[in-house]
Short mmCIF file of C-alpha atoms in Angstrom, two decimals:
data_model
loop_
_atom_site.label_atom_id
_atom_site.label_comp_id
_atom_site.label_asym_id
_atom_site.label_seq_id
_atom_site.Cartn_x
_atom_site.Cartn_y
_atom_site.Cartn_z
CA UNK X 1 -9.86 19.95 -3.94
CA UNK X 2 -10.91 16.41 -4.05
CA UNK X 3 -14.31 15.36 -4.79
CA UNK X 4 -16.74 13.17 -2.83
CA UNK X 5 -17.37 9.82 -3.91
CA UNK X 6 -20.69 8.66 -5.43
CA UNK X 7 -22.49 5.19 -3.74
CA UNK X 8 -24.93 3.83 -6.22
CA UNK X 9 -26.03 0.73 -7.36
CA UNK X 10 -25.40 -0.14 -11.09
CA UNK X 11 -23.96 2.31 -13.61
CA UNK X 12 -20.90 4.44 -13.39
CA UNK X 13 -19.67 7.33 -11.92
CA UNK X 14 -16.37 9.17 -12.67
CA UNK X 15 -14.87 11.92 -10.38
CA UNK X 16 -11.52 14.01 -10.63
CA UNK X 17 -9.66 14.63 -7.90
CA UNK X 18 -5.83 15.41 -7.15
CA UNK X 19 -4.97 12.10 -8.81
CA UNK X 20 -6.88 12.56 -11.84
CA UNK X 21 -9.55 10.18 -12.87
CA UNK X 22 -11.06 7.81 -11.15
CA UNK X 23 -13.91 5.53 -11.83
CA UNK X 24 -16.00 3.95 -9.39
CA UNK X 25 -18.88 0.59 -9.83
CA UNK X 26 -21.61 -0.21 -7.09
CA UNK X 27 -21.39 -4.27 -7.41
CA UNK X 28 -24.15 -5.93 -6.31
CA UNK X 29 -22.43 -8.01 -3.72
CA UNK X 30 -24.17 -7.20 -0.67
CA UNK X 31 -21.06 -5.61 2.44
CA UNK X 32 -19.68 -8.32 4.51
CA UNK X 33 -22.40 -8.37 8.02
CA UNK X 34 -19.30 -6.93 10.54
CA UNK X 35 -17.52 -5.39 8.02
CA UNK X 36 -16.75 -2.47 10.42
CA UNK X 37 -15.91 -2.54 14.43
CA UNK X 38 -18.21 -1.38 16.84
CA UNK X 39 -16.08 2.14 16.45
CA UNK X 40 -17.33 2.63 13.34
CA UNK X 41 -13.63 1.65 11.78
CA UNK X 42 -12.61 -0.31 9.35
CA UNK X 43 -10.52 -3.21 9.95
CA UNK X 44 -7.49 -3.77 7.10
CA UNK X 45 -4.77 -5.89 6.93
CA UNK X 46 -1.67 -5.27 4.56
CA UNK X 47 -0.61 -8.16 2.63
CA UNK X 48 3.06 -7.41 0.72
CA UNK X 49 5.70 -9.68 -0.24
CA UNK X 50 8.11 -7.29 0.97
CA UNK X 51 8.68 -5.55 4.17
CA UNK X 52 8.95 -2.19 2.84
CA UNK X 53 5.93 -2.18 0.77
CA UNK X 54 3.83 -3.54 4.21
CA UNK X 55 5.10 -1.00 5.85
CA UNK X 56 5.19 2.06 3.61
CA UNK X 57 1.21 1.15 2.90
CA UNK X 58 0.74 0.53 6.88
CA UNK X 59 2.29 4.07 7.66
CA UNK X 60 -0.20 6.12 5.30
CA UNK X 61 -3.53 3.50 6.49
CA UNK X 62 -2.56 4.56 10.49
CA UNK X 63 -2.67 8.08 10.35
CA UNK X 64 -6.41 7.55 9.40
CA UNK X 65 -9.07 7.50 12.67
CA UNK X 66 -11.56 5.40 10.04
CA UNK X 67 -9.32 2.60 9.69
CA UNK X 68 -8.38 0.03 12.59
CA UNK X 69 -5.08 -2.19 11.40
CA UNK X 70 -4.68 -5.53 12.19
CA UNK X 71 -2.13 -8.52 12.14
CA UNK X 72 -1.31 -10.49 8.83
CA UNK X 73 -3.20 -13.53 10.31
CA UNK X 74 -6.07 -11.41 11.44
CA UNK X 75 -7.53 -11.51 7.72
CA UNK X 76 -11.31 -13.19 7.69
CA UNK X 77 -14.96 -11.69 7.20
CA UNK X 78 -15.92 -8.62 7.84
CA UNK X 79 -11.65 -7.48 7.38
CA UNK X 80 -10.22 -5.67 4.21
CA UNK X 81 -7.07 -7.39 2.71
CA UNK X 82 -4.98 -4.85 1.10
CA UNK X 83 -2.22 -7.08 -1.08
CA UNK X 84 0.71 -5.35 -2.73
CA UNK X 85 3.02 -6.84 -5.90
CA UNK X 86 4.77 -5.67 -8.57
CA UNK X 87 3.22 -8.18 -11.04
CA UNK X 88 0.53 -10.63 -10.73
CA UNK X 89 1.91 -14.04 -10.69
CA UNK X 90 0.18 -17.46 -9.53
CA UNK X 91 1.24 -17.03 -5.79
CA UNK X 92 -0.33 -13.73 -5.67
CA UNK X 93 -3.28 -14.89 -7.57
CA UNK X 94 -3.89 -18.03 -5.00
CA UNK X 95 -3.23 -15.75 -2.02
CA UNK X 96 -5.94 -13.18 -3.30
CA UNK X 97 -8.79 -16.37 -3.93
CA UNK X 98 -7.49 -17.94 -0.72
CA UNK X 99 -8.08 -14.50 1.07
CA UNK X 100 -11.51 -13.87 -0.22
CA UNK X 101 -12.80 -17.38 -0.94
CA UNK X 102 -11.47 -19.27 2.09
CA UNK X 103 -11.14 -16.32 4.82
CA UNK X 104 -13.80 -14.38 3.73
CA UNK X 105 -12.55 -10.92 3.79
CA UNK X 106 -12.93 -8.03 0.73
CA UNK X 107 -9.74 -7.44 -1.37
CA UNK X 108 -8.07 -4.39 -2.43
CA UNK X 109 -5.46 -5.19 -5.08
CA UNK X 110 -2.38 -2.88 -5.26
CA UNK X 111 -0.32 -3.93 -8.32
CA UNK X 112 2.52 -2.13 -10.69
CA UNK X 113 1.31 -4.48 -13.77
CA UNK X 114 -1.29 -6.33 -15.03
CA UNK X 115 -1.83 -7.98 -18.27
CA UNK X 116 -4.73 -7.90 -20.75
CA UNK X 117 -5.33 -11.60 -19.87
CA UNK X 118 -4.90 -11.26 -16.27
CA UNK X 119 -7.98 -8.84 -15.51
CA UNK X 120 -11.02 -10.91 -15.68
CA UNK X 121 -8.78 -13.00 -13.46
CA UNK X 122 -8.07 -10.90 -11.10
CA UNK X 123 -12.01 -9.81 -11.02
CA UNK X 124 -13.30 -13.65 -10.87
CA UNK X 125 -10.55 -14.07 -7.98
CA UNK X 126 -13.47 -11.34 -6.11
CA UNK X 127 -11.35 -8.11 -6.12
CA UNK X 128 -13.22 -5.11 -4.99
CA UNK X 129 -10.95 -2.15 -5.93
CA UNK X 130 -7.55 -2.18 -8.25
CA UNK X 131 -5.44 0.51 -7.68
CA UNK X 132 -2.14 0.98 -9.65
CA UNK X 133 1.08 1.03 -7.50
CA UNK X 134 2.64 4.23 -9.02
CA UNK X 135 -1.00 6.14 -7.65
CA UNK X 136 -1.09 4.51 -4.73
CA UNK X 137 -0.92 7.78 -2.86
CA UNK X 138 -2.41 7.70 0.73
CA UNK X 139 -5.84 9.25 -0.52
CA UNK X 140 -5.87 6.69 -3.24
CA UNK X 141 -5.17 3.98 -0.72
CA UNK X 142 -8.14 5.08 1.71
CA UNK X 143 -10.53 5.50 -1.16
CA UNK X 144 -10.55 2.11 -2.34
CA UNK X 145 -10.48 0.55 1.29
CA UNK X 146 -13.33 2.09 2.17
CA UNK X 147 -15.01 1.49 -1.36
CA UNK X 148 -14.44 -2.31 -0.90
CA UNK X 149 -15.70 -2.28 2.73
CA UNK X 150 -18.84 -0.65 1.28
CA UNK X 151 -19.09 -3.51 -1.42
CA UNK X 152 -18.56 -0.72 -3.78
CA UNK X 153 -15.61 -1.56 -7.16
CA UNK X 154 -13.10 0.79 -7.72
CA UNK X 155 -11.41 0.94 -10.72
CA UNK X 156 -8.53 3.16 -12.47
CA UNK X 157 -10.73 4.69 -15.88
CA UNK X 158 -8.86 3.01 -18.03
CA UNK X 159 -8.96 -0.91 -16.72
CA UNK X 160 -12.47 -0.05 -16.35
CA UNK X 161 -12.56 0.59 -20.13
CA UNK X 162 -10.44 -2.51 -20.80
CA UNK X 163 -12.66 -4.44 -18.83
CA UNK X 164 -15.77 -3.67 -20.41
CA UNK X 165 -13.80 -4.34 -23.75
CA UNK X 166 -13.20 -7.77 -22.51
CA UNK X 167 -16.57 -8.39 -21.83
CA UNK X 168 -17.71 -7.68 -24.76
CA UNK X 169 -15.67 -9.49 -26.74
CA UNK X 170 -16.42 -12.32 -24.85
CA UNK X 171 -19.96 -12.19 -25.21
CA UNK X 172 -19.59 -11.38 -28.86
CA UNK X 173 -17.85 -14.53 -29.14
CA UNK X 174 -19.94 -16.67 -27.00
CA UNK X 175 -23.54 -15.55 -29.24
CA UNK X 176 -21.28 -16.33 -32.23
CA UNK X 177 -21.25 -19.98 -30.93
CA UNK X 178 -24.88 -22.18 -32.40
CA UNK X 179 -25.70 -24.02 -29.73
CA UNK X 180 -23.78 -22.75 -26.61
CA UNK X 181 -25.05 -20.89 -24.04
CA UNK X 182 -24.29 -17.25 -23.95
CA UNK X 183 -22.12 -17.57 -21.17
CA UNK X 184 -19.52 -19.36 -23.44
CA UNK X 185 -16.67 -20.89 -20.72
CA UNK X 186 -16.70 -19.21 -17.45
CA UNK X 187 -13.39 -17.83 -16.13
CA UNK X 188 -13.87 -20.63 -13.63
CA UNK X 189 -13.67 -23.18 -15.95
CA UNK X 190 -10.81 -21.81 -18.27
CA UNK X 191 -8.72 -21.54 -14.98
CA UNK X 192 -10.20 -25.31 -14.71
CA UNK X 193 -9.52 -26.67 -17.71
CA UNK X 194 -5.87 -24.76 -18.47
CA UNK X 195 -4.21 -26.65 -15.12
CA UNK X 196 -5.97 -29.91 -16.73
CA UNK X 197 -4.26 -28.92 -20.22
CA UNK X 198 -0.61 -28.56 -18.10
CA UNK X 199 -1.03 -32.16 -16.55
CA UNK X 200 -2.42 -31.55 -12.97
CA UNK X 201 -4.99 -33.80 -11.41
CA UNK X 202 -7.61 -32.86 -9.49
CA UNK X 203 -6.33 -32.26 -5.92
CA UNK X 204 -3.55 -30.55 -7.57
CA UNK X 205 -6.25 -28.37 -9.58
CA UNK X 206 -8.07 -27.77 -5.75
CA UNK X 207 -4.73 -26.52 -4.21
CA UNK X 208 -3.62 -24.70 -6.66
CA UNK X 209 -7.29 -22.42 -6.99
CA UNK X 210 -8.04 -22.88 -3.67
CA UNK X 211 -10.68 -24.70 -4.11
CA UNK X 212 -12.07 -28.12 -2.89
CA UNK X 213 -11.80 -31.38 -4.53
CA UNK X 214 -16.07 -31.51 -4.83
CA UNK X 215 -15.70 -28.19 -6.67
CA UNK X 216 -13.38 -28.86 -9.20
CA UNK X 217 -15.29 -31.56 -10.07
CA UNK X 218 -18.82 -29.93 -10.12
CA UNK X 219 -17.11 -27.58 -12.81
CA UNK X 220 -15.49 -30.47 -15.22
CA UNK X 221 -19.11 -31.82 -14.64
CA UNK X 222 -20.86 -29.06 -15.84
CA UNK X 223 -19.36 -28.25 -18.52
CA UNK X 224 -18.76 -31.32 -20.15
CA UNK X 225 -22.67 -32.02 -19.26
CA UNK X 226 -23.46 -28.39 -20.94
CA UNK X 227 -21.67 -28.86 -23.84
CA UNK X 228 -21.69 -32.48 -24.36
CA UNK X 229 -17.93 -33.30 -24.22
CA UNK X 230 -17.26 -36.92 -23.36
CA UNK X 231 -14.68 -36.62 -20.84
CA UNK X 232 -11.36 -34.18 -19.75
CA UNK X 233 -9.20 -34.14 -22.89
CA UNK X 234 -12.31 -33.71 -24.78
CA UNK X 235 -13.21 -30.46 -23.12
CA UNK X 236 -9.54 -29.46 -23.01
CA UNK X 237 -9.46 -30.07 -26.88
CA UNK X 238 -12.42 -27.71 -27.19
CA UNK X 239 -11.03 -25.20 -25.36
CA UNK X 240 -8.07 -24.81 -27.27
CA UNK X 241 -10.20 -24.97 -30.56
CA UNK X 242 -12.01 -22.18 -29.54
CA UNK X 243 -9.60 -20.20 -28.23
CA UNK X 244 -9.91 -19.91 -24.51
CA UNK X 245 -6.67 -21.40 -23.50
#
């Protein structure tokens, strides 16, 4: 018997169902104005590197009345973007920010492995729901879909737990720091400042984040403003000093 998911906004709720655990998060983004067709459905597209993944995940979406699927270039606001991989790599990582920053659409993230360091990525890149590929049963699919066209999170239990480890480690280290804000670096700028560290300029930094130009330099602004750095290989000094790249 499965159990009914929980909305709510802050805390967290756990629920059991046929595939064990789960753990859900209200976020406080508010849903996506169209997020759902004038039938009440949902529309999702299925984003996979390799035809049988698309269309294994396509077959178990179709049989569901609550879901409408749509083309690969159909992905913008008010849409759910469903991407599949084995691993997160940099291509994967661009296409998910491209998908939510650019297009505008939620994100569902179906993935066989992730790393310790890649899941505040992943999270800054504006993932709603994670689900691991090896439960990516059909219920499991349809539950985080629907959680991410809510503006809900949904989370295995145990990158939830990681994630809140993270955190706090983070912030532990930040109010460790005289004289820097709490915040410490923002993913943002570590992303920033480790493409600086490899040699990349800053329309190569834009393409490769998917963001513009004005952006990247509003960030290397800010945070050599905030923490008084004189210029790029300053603040890429610091950040290796301190450990965040």
């Amino acid at each position: 018997m499965q159990t009914r998911a929980a909305r709510f906004t802050g805390g967290v709720h756990s629920d059991v169902g046929r595939d064990g655990l789960r753990t859900s998060f209200r976020t406080t983004v508010p849903a996506a104005a169209g997020c759902r067709t004038p039938a009440g459905r949902v529309p999702v597209t299925v984003l996979a590197a390799d035809p049988i993944s698309r269309e294994g995940a396509v077959s178990q979406l179709r049989r569901h009345p609550e879901i409408e699927l749509r083309k690969e270039s159909e992905t913008g606001p008010g849409t759910v973007a469903l991407l599949i991989s084995d691993t997160l790599d940099e291509s994967v990582l661009t296409r998910l920010r491209r998908v939510v920053r650019s297009e505008g659409a939620r994100a569902v993230l179906v993935v066989g492995t992730l790393r310790e360091a890649e899941l505040l990525e992943v999270v800054e890149c504006g993932a709603g729901a994670i689900v691991w590929r090896h439960e990516a049963t059909e219920h499991r699919l349809v539950q985080a879909v629907l959680a991410a066209a809510r503006g809900d999170g949904d989370l295995p239990a145990d990158l939830l737990g990681r994630l809140i480890s993270q955190v706090g480690a983070l912030h532990r280290t930040a109010a460790g720091r005289v004289g820097l804000p709490a915040s410490g670096l923002s993913p943002r700028e570590v992303d920033v400042l480790r493409l600086v560290a490899e040699g990349l300029d800053t329309g190569e930094i834009a393409s490769k984040l998917s963001y513009s130009e004005r952006t990247i330099k509003n960030v290397m602004h800010g945070l050599t403003t905030r923490l008084h750095l004189r210029n790029r290989a300053h603040a890429v000094a610091y950040a290796l000093r301190e450990g965040y790249i």
